[in-house]
Coordinates of N, CA, C and O and ligand atoms in Angstrom, one line a residue:
M30 N 53.5 -25.2 45.7 CA 52.9 -25.4 45.9 C 53.0 -27.0 46.0 O 53.0 -27.3 44.7
Q31 N 52.6 -28.1 46.9 CA 52.8 -29.4 47.4 C 52.2 -29.6 47.9 O 51.5 -28.3 48.8
R32 N 51.7 -30.0 48.6 CA 49.7 -31.1 48.9 C 50.5 -32.8 49.2 O 51.8 -33.2 49.0
T33 N 50.2 -32.0 50.7 CA 51.3 -34.0 52.0 C 49.5 -34.4 52.6 O 49.3 -33.5 52.3
L34 N 50.1 -35.8 52.7 CA 48.9 -36.1 54.0 C 49.8 -36.3 55.5 O 50.5 -36.6 55.5
S35 N 48.6 -35.3 56.4 CA 48.9 -35.9 57.2 C 47.5 -36.2 58.4 O 47.1 -36.6 57.8
I36 N 48.6 -36.7 59.3 CA 47.7 -38.0 60.3 C 48.2 -37.6 61.6 O 49.3 -37.5 62.0
L37 N 47.0 -37.1 62.8 CA 47.0 -36.6 63.6 C 47.1 -37.7 64.7 O 45.4 -38.1 63.7
K38 N 47.7 -38.9 65.6 CA 47.4 -39.8 65.7 C 46.4 -40.0 67.0 O 46.3 -39.0 67.1
P39 N 46.7 -41.1 67.1 CA 44.2 -41.7 68.7 C 46.3 -41.3 69.3 O 45.2 -40.4 70.5
D40 N 47.7 -40.6 69.9 CA 47.7 -39.8 71.2 C 47.3 -38.6 71.3 O 47.8 -37.9 72.2
I41 N 47.1 -37.9 70.4 CA 46.8 -36.2 70.1 C 45.1 -36.0 70.2 O 44.8 -35.7 71.6
T42 N 44.3 -37.0 69.6 CA 43.1 -37.2 70.0 C 42.8 -37.6 71.0 O 42.0 -36.8 71.2
R43 N 42.9 -38.5 72.2 CA 42.7 -38.7 73.0 C 43.8 -37.9 74.1 O 42.1 -37.7 74.9
R44 N 44.4 -36.6 73.9 CA 44.5 -34.9 75.1 C 43.6 -34.4 74.5 O 44.5 -33.6 74.9
N45 N 43.0 -34.8 73.9 CA 42.8 -33.7 73.5 C 43.3 -32.5 72.5 O 43.2 -31.1 73.1
L46 N 44.1 -32.6 71.7 CA 45.4 -31.7 71.0 C 45.0 -31.6 69.7 O 45.8 -31.0 69.5
T47 N 43.9 -32.0 69.0 CA 43.4 -31.5 67.4 C 44.0 -29.8 67.3 O 44.8 -29.7 66.4
G48 N 43.6 -29.0 68.2 CA 43.6 -27.8 68.0 C 45.5 -27.2 68.2 O 45.3 -26.5 67.2
A49 N 45.2 -27.7 69.0 CA 46.6 -27.0 69.5 C 47.5 -27.4 68.5 O 48.6 -27.2 67.9
V50 N 47.7 -29.0 67.9 CA 48.5 -29.4 66.9 C 48.3 -29.1 65.4 O 49.2 -28.3 64.8
N51 N 47.4 -28.2 65.0 CA 46.4 -27.8 64.3 C 47.4 -26.0 63.9 O 47.5 -25.6 63.0
Q52 N 47.1 -25.6 65.1 CA 48.1 -24.1 65.2 C 49.7 -24.2 64.6 O 50.3 -23.2 64.5
K53 N 50.4 -25.4 65.9 CA 51.1 -25.6 65.4 C 51.5 -25.4 63.4 O 52.4 -25.1 63.1
I54 N 50.8 -26.4 63.0 CA 50.7 -26.8 61.3 C 49.9 -25.5 60.7 O 51.6 -25.1 59.9
E55 N 49.6 -24.2 61.5 CA 49.2 -23.0 60.5 C 49.9 -22.7 60.7 O 50.3 -21.4 59.6
A56 N 51.1 -22.6 61.5 CA 51.5 -21.7 62.2 C 53.2 -21.1 61.4 O 53.6 -19.8 61.1
S57 N 53.5 -21.9 60.7 CA 54.0 -22.9 59.8 C 53.9 -22.4 59.1 O 55.1 -22.2 58.0
G58 N 53.4 -22.0 58.1 CA 52.7 -21.9 56.9 C 51.8 -22.9 56.0 O 51.3 -21.9 55.0
L59 N 51.9 -23.8 56.4 CA 51.1 -24.8 56.1 C 49.4 -24.3 56.2 O 49.2 -24.0 56.9
R60 N 48.4 -24.8 54.9 CA 47.2 -24.5 55.0 C 46.4 -26.1 54.6 O 46.9 -27.1 54.5
I61 N 45.1 -26.3 55.3 CA 44.5 -27.5 55.4 C 43.8 -26.7 54.6 O 42.2 -26.2 54.2
L62 N 44.0 -28.2 54.0 CA 42.3 -28.1 52.5 C 41.5 -28.5 53.4 O 40.7 -29.1 52.3
A63 N 42.1 -30.0 54.0 CA 41.1 -31.1 53.9 C 41.5 -31.6 55.1 O 42.4 -31.4 55.3
Q64 N 40.0 -31.5 56.2 CA 40.2 -32.0 57.6 C 39.2 -33.4 58.1 O 38.3 -33.1 57.3
K65 N 39.3 -34.7 58.4 CA 38.4 -35.8 58.7 C 38.8 -36.3 59.9 O 39.7 -36.2 59.8
R66 N 38.0 -36.7 60.7 CA 38.2 -36.9 62.1 C 37.8 -38.8 61.6 O 36.1 -39.1 60.9
L67 N 38.4 -40.6 62.2 CA 38.1 -41.2 61.6 C 38.8 -41.8 62.4 O 40.3 -42.0 63.3
Q68 N 37.8 -44.2 62.4 CA 38.5 -44.5 63.9 C 38.9 -45.5 62.4 O 37.8 -45.7 61.8
L69 N 39.8 -45.6 62.4 CA 40.7 -46.6 61.5 C 40.4 -48.0 62.0 O 40.2 -48.5 63.6
T70 N 39.3 -49.5 60.6 CA 40.2 -49.8 61.0 C 41.3 -51.2 60.8 O 42.4 -50.5 59.8
L71 N 41.5 -52.0 61.7 CA 42.5 -52.7 61.4 C 43.2 -53.1 59.8 O 44.0 -52.9 59.6
D72 N 42.9 -53.6 58.9 CA 42.5 -53.4 57.8 C 42.9 -52.4 56.7 O 43.7 -52.1 56.2
Q73 N 42.7 -51.1 58.0 CA 42.8 -49.5 57.1 C 44.4 -49.2 56.9 O 44.7 -49.4 56.7
A74 N 44.0 -49.7 58.9 CA 45.9 -49.5 59.0 C 46.8 -50.2 58.3 O 48.0 -50.0 57.7
Q75 N 47.1 -51.1 57.7 CA 48.3 -52.4 57.3 C 47.6 -52.3 56.5 O 49.1 -52.3 55.4
K76 N 47.3 -51.5 55.2 CA 47.3 -51.4 54.1 C 48.0 -49.4 53.8 O 49.0 -50.1 52.9
F77 N 47.7 -48.7 55.2 CA 48.2 -47.5 54.6 C 49.4 -48.3 55.1 O 50.6 -46.9 54.1
Y78 N 49.9 -48.5 56.4 CA 51.2 -48.9 56.5 C 51.8 -50.6 56.4 O 52.6 -50.9 56.3
A79 N 51.6 -50.8 54.5 CA 52.1 -51.9 54.0 C 53.8 -52.0 53.8 O 54.4 -52.8 53.3
V80 N 54.1 -50.5 53.3 CA 55.2 -50.3 53.6 C 56.3 -50.8 54.7 O 57.2 -51.4 54.3
H81 N 56.0 -50.6 55.5 CA 56.4 -51.1 56.1 C 55.9 -52.6 57.0 O 56.6 -52.7 58.4
Q82 N 55.7 -53.4 56.2 CA 54.8 -54.5 57.1 C 56.8 -56.3 57.4 O 55.5 -56.4 58.0
E83 N 57.6 -55.3 56.6 CA 58.1 -56.3 57.3 C 58.7 -56.5 58.8 O 60.2 -56.5 59.2
R84 N 58.4 -55.2 59.1 CA 59.3 -54.3 60.1 C 58.9 -54.6 62.0 O 58.0 -55.2 61.5
A85 N 59.7 -54.9 62.5 CA 59.1 -55.4 63.7 C 58.1 -54.7 64.5 O 58.2 -55.5 64.9
F86 N 57.6 -53.3 63.8 CA 57.2 -53.1 65.2 C 55.6 -53.1 64.3 O 54.5 -51.8 64.8
F87 N 55.8 -53.8 63.2 CA 54.5 -53.1 62.5 C 52.9 -53.4 63.0 O 52.4 -52.7 62.7
N88 N 53.7 -54.8 63.4 CA 51.6 -55.0 64.2 C 51.4 -54.3 65.7 O 50.4 -53.6 65.4
D89 N 52.9 -54.0 66.6 CA 52.5 -52.8 67.6 C 51.8 -50.9 66.7 O 51.3 -49.9 67.4
L90 N 52.3 -50.8 66.0 CA 52.3 -49.4 64.6 C 50.8 -50.1 64.8 O 49.9 -48.8 65.1
C91 N 49.8 -50.8 64.0 CA 49.3 -51.0 63.6 C 47.6 -51.5 64.2 O 46.8 -50.0 64.5
N92 N 48.4 -51.2 65.7 CA 47.3 -51.3 66.5 C 47.7 -50.0 67.1 O 45.9 -49.7 68.1
F93 N 48.7 -49.5 67.6 CA 48.5 -47.9 67.9 C 47.6 -47.7 67.4 O 46.7 -46.6 67.6
M94 N 47.5 -47.6 66.3 CA 46.8 -46.1 64.9 C 45.4 -46.7 65.4 O 44.6 -46.7 65.0
I95 N 44.7 -48.3 65.5 CA 43.5 -48.0 65.7 C 42.6 -48.1 67.6 O 41.8 -48.5 67.4
S96 N 44.1 -47.6 68.1 CA 43.0 -47.7 69.1 C 42.4 -46.5 69.5 O 42.2 -46.3 71.5
G97 N 42.7 -45.0 68.7 CA 41.2 -44.7 69.1 C 41.7 -43.2 67.7 O 42.0 -44.0 67.3
P98 N 40.5 -42.6 67.5 CA 40.3 -41.8 66.2 C 41.7 -41.1 66.3 O 42.0 -40.7 67.0
V99 N 41.9 -40.8 65.0 CA 43.2 -40.5 63.9 C 41.5 -39.0 63.5 O 41.3 -39.2 63.2
V100 N 43.2 -37.8 63.2 CA 42.3 -36.6 61.9 C 44.0 -36.7 60.8 O 44.8 -37.0 61.0
V101 N 43.4 -37.1 59.8 CA 44.0 -37.0 58.7 C 43.2 -35.7 57.9 O 42.1 -35.6 57.4
Q102 N 44.2 -35.3 57.5 CA 44.4 -34.5 56.7 C 45.1 -33.8 55.1 O 45.9 -34.6 55.2
V103 N 45.0 -32.8 54.3 CA 45.6 -32.0 53.1 C 46.1 -31.5 53.5 O 45.4 -30.3 54.0
L104 N 47.3 -31.1 53.9 CA 48.3 -30.2 54.3 C 48.6 -29.4 52.6 O 49.2 -30.3 51.4
E105 N 48.9 -27.6 52.6 CA 49.1 -27.6 51.2 C 50.4 -26.1 51.5 O 49.9 -26.0 52.5
G106 N 51.2 -26.4 51.0 CA 52.3 -25.0 51.0 C 53.6 -25.3 49.9 O 53.9 -26.5 49.4
D107 N 54.3 -24.5 50.4 CA 55.3 -24.8 49.1 C 56.6 -26.0 49.6 O 56.6 -25.9 51.4
S108 N 57.1 -26.3 49.1 CA 58.0 -27.6 49.6 C 56.7 -28.4 50.4 O 57.5 -28.4 51.3
A109 N 55.7 -28.7 50.4 CA 54.7 -29.2 51.7 C 55.5 -30.5 52.5 O 55.1 -30.6 53.8
I110 N 55.9 -31.4 50.7 CA 56.4 -32.8 51.9 C 57.3 -32.3 53.4 O 57.2 -32.7 54.0
D111 N 58.6 -31.9 52.6 CA 59.7 -31.4 53.8 C 59.3 -30.6 54.8 O 59.7 -30.6 55.6
H112 N 58.5 -29.5 54.0 CA 58.4 -28.5 55.8 C 58.2 -29.2 56.7 O 58.2 -28.7 57.1
Y113 N 56.8 -29.7 56.0 CA 55.5 -31.1 56.9 C 56.7 -31.4 57.7 O 56.7 -31.9 59.2
R114 N 57.2 -32.0 57.0 CA 58.4 -33.2 58.2 C 58.7 -32.2 59.5 O 59.6 -32.7 60.2
T115 N 59.9 -31.6 58.4 CA 60.7 -31.0 59.7 C 59.6 -29.9 60.6 O 60.1 -30.0 61.9
V116 N 58.8 -29.5 60.7 CA 57.6 -28.8 61.6 C 57.5 -30.2 62.1 O 56.8 -30.1 63.8
M117 N 57.5 -31.6 61.3 CA 56.7 -32.4 63.0 C 58.6 -33.3 63.2 O 57.7 -33.4 65.4
G118 N 59.5 -32.6 63.2 CA 60.5 -32.8 63.7 C 61.3 -34.8 64.0 O 60.4 -35.7 63.0
A119 N 61.8 -35.5 64.3 CA 62.1 -36.6 64.5 C 61.6 -37.7 64.3 O 60.8 -37.4 65.9
T120 N 61.8 -38.5 64.4 CA 60.3 -40.1 64.1 C 60.4 -39.9 65.7 O 59.8 -40.4 66.4
N121 N 61.4 -40.5 66.4 CA 61.6 -40.5 67.6 C 61.7 -39.4 68.8 O 62.8 -38.3 68.0
P122 N 61.0 -38.8 69.2 CA 60.8 -37.4 69.3 C 62.3 -36.9 70.6 O 62.4 -36.1 70.8
A123 N 62.6 -38.1 71.5 CA 63.9 -37.9 71.9 C 65.2 -37.0 71.4 O 65.9 -36.6 71.8
N124 N 65.1 -37.6 69.5 CA 65.9 -36.9 68.6 C 65.1 -35.4 68.3 O 66.3 -34.7 67.5
A125 N 63.8 -35.1 68.7 CA 62.8 -34.1 67.8 C 63.7 -32.6 68.4 O 64.2 -32.4 69.5
D126 N 64.2 -31.8 67.1 CA 64.7 -30.6 67.3 C 63.2 -29.7 68.4 O 62.1 -29.7 68.0
E127 N 64.0 -29.3 69.0 CA 62.7 -28.3 69.5 C 61.9 -27.1 68.9 O 62.2 -26.7 67.9
G128 N 60.8 -27.4 68.9 CA 59.4 -26.6 69.0 C 59.0 -27.4 68.0 O 57.9 -27.2 67.2
T129 N 59.8 -28.2 67.6 CA 58.9 -29.6 66.9 C 57.7 -30.0 67.3 O 57.2 -29.8 68.6
I130 N 56.5 -30.4 66.5 CA 54.8 -31.2 67.1 C 55.4 -32.0 68.2 O 55.6 -32.9 69.4
R131 N 55.9 -33.5 67.4 CA 56.8 -34.7 67.9 C 57.9 -34.1 69.4 O 57.3 -34.7 70.5
R132 N 58.6 -33.6 69.3 CA 59.3 -32.7 70.5 C 58.3 -32.0 71.4 O 58.7 -32.6 72.9
E133 N 57.5 -31.9 71.1 CA 56.3 -30.6 72.0 C 55.4 -32.4 72.5 O 54.6 -31.6 73.6
F134 N 54.5 -32.9 71.8 CA 53.4 -33.5 72.2 C 53.9 -35.2 72.0 O 52.9 -36.1 72.5
A135 N 54.8 -35.6 71.6 CA 55.0 -36.7 71.4 C 55.4 -37.2 73.2 O 55.9 -37.4 73.4
E136 N 54.8 -39.2 72.8 CA 54.8 -39.8 73.3 C 55.8 -40.9 73.9 O 56.8 -41.0 74.6
S137 N 55.9 -40.9 72.7 CA 57.6 -41.9 72.6 C 57.6 -42.4 70.8 O 56.6 -41.3 70.0
I138 N 58.3 -43.2 70.8 CA 58.1 -43.5 69.0 C 57.5 -44.5 68.6 O 57.3 -44.1 67.1
E139 N 57.2 -44.5 69.0 CA 55.7 -45.5 68.4 C 54.2 -44.6 68.4 O 53.3 -44.1 67.7
A140 N 54.0 -43.6 69.9 CA 52.9 -43.1 70.6 C 53.6 -41.4 69.5 O 53.8 -40.6 70.7
N141 N 54.2 -41.1 68.1 CA 54.3 -39.7 68.2 C 54.0 -38.4 67.1 O 54.5 -38.5 66.7
S142 N 52.4 -38.7 68.0 CA 51.4 -37.3 67.3 C 51.7 -37.7 66.1 O 49.9 -36.8 66.1
V143 N 51.5 -37.2 64.4 CA 51.5 -37.2 63.5 C 52.4 -37.9 62.4 O 53.2 -38.9 63.2
H144 N 52.2 -38.4 61.6 CA 52.3 -38.5 59.8 C 52.4 -37.6 58.9 O 51.5 -36.5 59.5
G145 N 53.6 -38.2 58.5 CA 53.4 -36.9 56.9 C 53.8 -37.3 55.4 O 55.0 -38.4 55.9
S146 N 53.4 -37.3 54.5 CA 54.2 -38.1 53.4 C 55.2 -37.6 53.4 O 56.0 -37.1 54.0
D147 N 56.4 -38.9 52.8 CA 58.1 -38.7 52.9 C 58.4 -38.5 51.8 O 59.0 -38.4 51.3
S148 N 57.4 -38.6 50.0 CA 58.0 -38.2 48.7 C 56.4 -37.4 48.2 O 56.1 -38.2 48.2
L149 N 57.5 -37.5 46.7 CA 55.6 -36.4 46.2 C 54.8 -38.1 45.9 O 53.5 -37.8 45.9
E150 N 55.5 -39.0 45.6 CA 54.7 -40.2 44.9 C 54.1 -40.6 46.5 O 53.0 -41.3 46.4
N151 N 54.2 -40.6 48.0 CA 53.5 -41.6 48.8 C 52.7 -40.2 49.0 O 51.3 -40.4 49.0
A152 N 53.0 -38.5 48.9 CA 51.8 -37.7 48.9 C 50.7 -38.5 48.1 O 49.8 -38.2 49.0
V153 N 50.8 -38.2 46.7 CA 50.0 -38.6 46.3 C 48.9 -40.1 46.6 O 47.7 -39.4 46.5
T154 N 49.7 -41.1 46.3 CA 48.9 -42.3 46.3 C 48.5 -42.5 48.7 O 47.2 -42.2 48.3
E155 N 49.0 -41.3 49.0 CA 48.1 -41.8 50.2 C 47.1 -40.4 50.6 O 46.0 -40.7 51.4
I156 N 47.0 -39.5 49.6 CA 45.3 -38.4 49.7 C 44.4 -39.0 49.3 O 43.5 -39.6 50.0
S157 N 45.2 -39.7 48.3 CA 44.1 -40.5 47.3 C 43.8 -42.3 48.2 O 42.3 -42.7 48.2
F158 N 44.5 -41.9 49.1 CA 43.7 -43.5 50.3 C 42.8 -43.1 51.0 O 41.9 -43.4 50.9
F159 N 42.1 -41.8 52.0 CA 41.6 -40.8 52.0 C 41.2 -39.7 51.4 O 39.7 -39.9 52.5
F160 N 41.3 -39.4 50.5 CA 40.5 -38.2 50.0 C 39.7 -38.2 48.5 O 40.7 -38.9 47.9
S161 N 38.6 -37.7 48.1 CA 38.5 -38.1 46.5 C 38.6 -36.5 46.5 O 38.7 -35.6 47.0
E162 N 38.9 -35.9 45.6 CA 39.5 -34.6 45.0 C 38.6 -33.6 45.5 O 38.1 -32.8 46.0
I163 N 36.5 -33.8 45.1 CA 36.1 -32.6 45.5 C 36.1 -32.4 47.2 O 35.8 -31.1 47.4
E164 N 36.8 -33.2 48.0 CA 36.7 -32.8 49.0 C 37.6 -32.2 50.0 O 38.2 -31.3 50.9
I165 N 38.4 -32.2 48.5 CA 40.0 -31.2 48.6 C 39.7 -29.1 47.5 O 39.5 -29.6 47.0
V166 N 40.2 -28.5 49.4 CA 39.0 -27.0 48.6 C 40.4 -26.3 48.7 O 41.4 -26.4 49.8
D167 N 40.8 -25.6 48.4 CA 42.1 -24.5 47.8 C 41.4 -23.5 48.8 O 40.1 -23.2 48.4
Ligands
ATP227 P1 55.7 -41.8 59.5 O1 55.9 -42.1 58.6 O2 54.2 -42.2 60.6 O3 55.8 -40.0 59.5 P2 58.6 -41.8 60.3 O4 58.4 -41.3 59.0 O5 59.2 -41.0 60.7 O6 56.0 -41.4 60.9 P3 59.0 -44.5 59.7 O7 59.9 -44.6 59.5 O8 58.2 -44.4 58.4 O9 58.9 -43.0 60.2 O10 58.1 -44.7 60.5 C1 56.3 -45.1 60.7 C2 55.9 -45.4 61.7 O11 56.2 -46.0 63.0 C3 56.9 -44.6 63.0 O12 55.9 -42.8 63.0 C4 56.7 -44.8 64.2 O13 55.0 -44.6 64.7 C5 56.6 -46.1 64.1 N1 58.7 -46.3 64.8 C6 59.3 -46.4 63.6 N2 60.0 -46.8 64.2 C7 59.8 -47.5 65.0 C8 60.5 -48.0 66.2 N3 61.6 -48.3 66.1 N4 59.3 -48.7 67.4 C9 58.2 -48.2 66.8 N5 57.6 -47.7 66.5 C10 58.3 -46.8 65.4
MG228 MG1 56.8 -42.1 56.8

């Protein structure tokens, strides 16, 4: 079993699609162990996406991530990290497979609905960025 950090981005909360995305997550076999809705500050968004700080899209990405509430989650399942990235679909929704969250819901490469950790190491770091252990219930 693995855990991964998921974020439902502001394009999802703005369109009232939190439940629709959660339905796809749960239908895929992943379990939502923890969840909370937050309004990120610019400082928090910049810290979370620090790995991308040299990228041309960094400022736009951080501004998008603070444009409305997000829902942060801990998901658990077999190979949860890779499994969730498959359920999410490609970064650019135009390239995302049929049935994926991004194909169904994403508005653009920036407003692409969801984040999922990309490695075991990053999952541990990202989960502890948002959650303490007593907030994560098996
Ligand atoms: P995430 O990290 O959000 O799960 P990802 O791993 O599929 O997505 P990354 O390469 O880590 O993609 O990029 C992080 C986020 O930055 C993307 O989800 C997207 O919102 C944004 N992004 C990536 N590439 C671009 C781009 N070329 N233009 C605008 N935004 C981009
Ligand atoms: Mg990423």
